[in-house]
Amino acid sequence: MEFRWNVWNVEHVGQHGVLPWEAEEVVSRARRPYPTKRADGKWLVQGRTLDGRYLQVVYLLGDDGRAFVIHARPLTERECRRLTRRTRT
């Protein structure tokens, strides 16, 4: 999947301590049940980077098929535990 980045979304994910390549990695490595489509047309992924960071990423798919990340943040400890239980099965 290709991604589209601009000043706004790079700065926005950066406010949460996430780098663009980390968000891309989590989306690209998504495991079931992710990505999940939200009612508002957004896609949500929770997952782990190769470096072991657990993140949540929300993105839109453009008409060109590229993902436009609109939000990314680290998961809380509770979310991490839930994710590891959920993806083990």
Coordinates of C-alpha atoms in Angstrom, one line a residue:
M1 CA 0.0 0.0 0.0
E2 CA 1.2 3.5 -0.8
F3 CA 0.8 6.4 1.6
R4 CA 0.3 10.1 1.1
W5 CA 1.9 12.4 3.6
N6 CA 1.8 16.2 3.9
V7 CA 3.0 18.7 6.5
W8 CA -0.3 18.4 8.4
N9 CA -0.4 14.6 9.0
V10 CA 3.3 14.3 9.6
E11 CA 3.0 17.0 12.3
H12 CA -0.2 15.5 13.7
V13 CA 1.2 12.0 14.2
G14 CA 4.4 13.6 15.5
Q15 CA 2.4 15.3 18.3
H16 CA 1.8 11.7 19.6
G17 CA 5.4 10.7 19.2
V18 CA 4.8 8.6 16.1
L19 CA 7.0 8.8 13.0
P20 CA 5.4 8.3 9.5
W21 CA 7.4 5.1 8.8
E22 CA 6.0 3.6 12.1
A23 CA 2.4 4.3 11.1
E24 CA 3.1 2.8 7.6
E25 CA 4.7 -0.2 9.1
V26 CA 1.7 -0.9 11.4
V27 CA -0.8 -0.5 8.5
S28 CA 1.3 -2.6 6.2
R29 CA 1.7 -5.4 8.8
A30 CA -1.9 -5.5 9.9
R31 CA -3.2 -8.8 11.1
R32 CA -6.7 -10.0 11.5
P33 CA -9.1 -8.6 12.6
Y34 CA -7.4 -5.4 11.3
P35 CA -7.9 -3.2 9.4
T36 CA -11.5 -2.5 10.5
K37 CA -13.7 -0.1 8.6
R38 CA -15.4 2.5 10.6
A39 CA -18.9 3.9 9.8
D40 CA -17.4 7.2 8.8
G41 CA -15.3 5.7 6.0
K42 CA -12.1 5.6 8.1
W43 CA -10.0 2.6 8.6
L44 CA -8.4 1.6 11.9
V45 CA -5.5 -0.6 12.6
Q46 CA -3.8 -1.6 15.9
G47 CA -0.5 -3.4 15.7
R48 CA 3.1 -3.5 16.4
T49 CA 6.1 -2.1 14.6
L50 CA 9.2 -4.3 14.0
D51 CA 10.8 -2.3 16.8
G52 CA 8.1 -3.5 19.2
R53 CA 6.0 -0.3 19.5
Y54 CA 2.3 -0.8 19.8
L55 CA 0.3 1.8 17.8
Q56 CA -3.2 2.7 16.7
V57 CA -3.4 4.2 13.2
V58 CA -6.5 5.7 11.6
Y59 CA -6.4 6.4 7.9
L60 CA -8.6 7.2 4.9
L61 CA -8.2 5.6 1.5
G62 CA -8.0 8.2 -1.4
D63 CA -9.5 7.7 -4.9
D64 CA -6.0 6.9 -6.0
G65 CA -5.8 4.0 -3.5
R66 CA -3.2 5.6 -1.3
A67 CA -3.7 5.8 2.5
F68 CA -3.8 9.2 4.1
V69 CA -3.0 8.8 7.8
I70 CA -5.1 11.1 9.9
H71 CA -4.2 9.9 13.4
A72 CA -1.6 7.7 15.1
R73 CA -0.8 7.2 18.7
P74 CA 0.8 4.6 21.0
L75 CA -1.6 2.1 22.6
T76 CA -2.1 2.2 26.3
E77 CA -0.9 -0.8 28.4
R78 CA -4.5 -2.1 28.6
E79 CA -5.0 -1.8 24.8
C80 CA -1.7 -3.7 24.3
R81 CA -2.8 -6.6 26.5
R82 CA -6.2 -6.7 24.7
L83 CA -4.5 -6.7 21.3
T84 CA -2.1 -9.5 22.1
R85 CA -4.9 -11.6 23.4
R86 CA -7.0 -10.8 20.3
T87 CA -4.4 -11.5 17.7
R88 CA -3.1 -14.8 19.3
T89 CA -6.1 -16.7 18.1

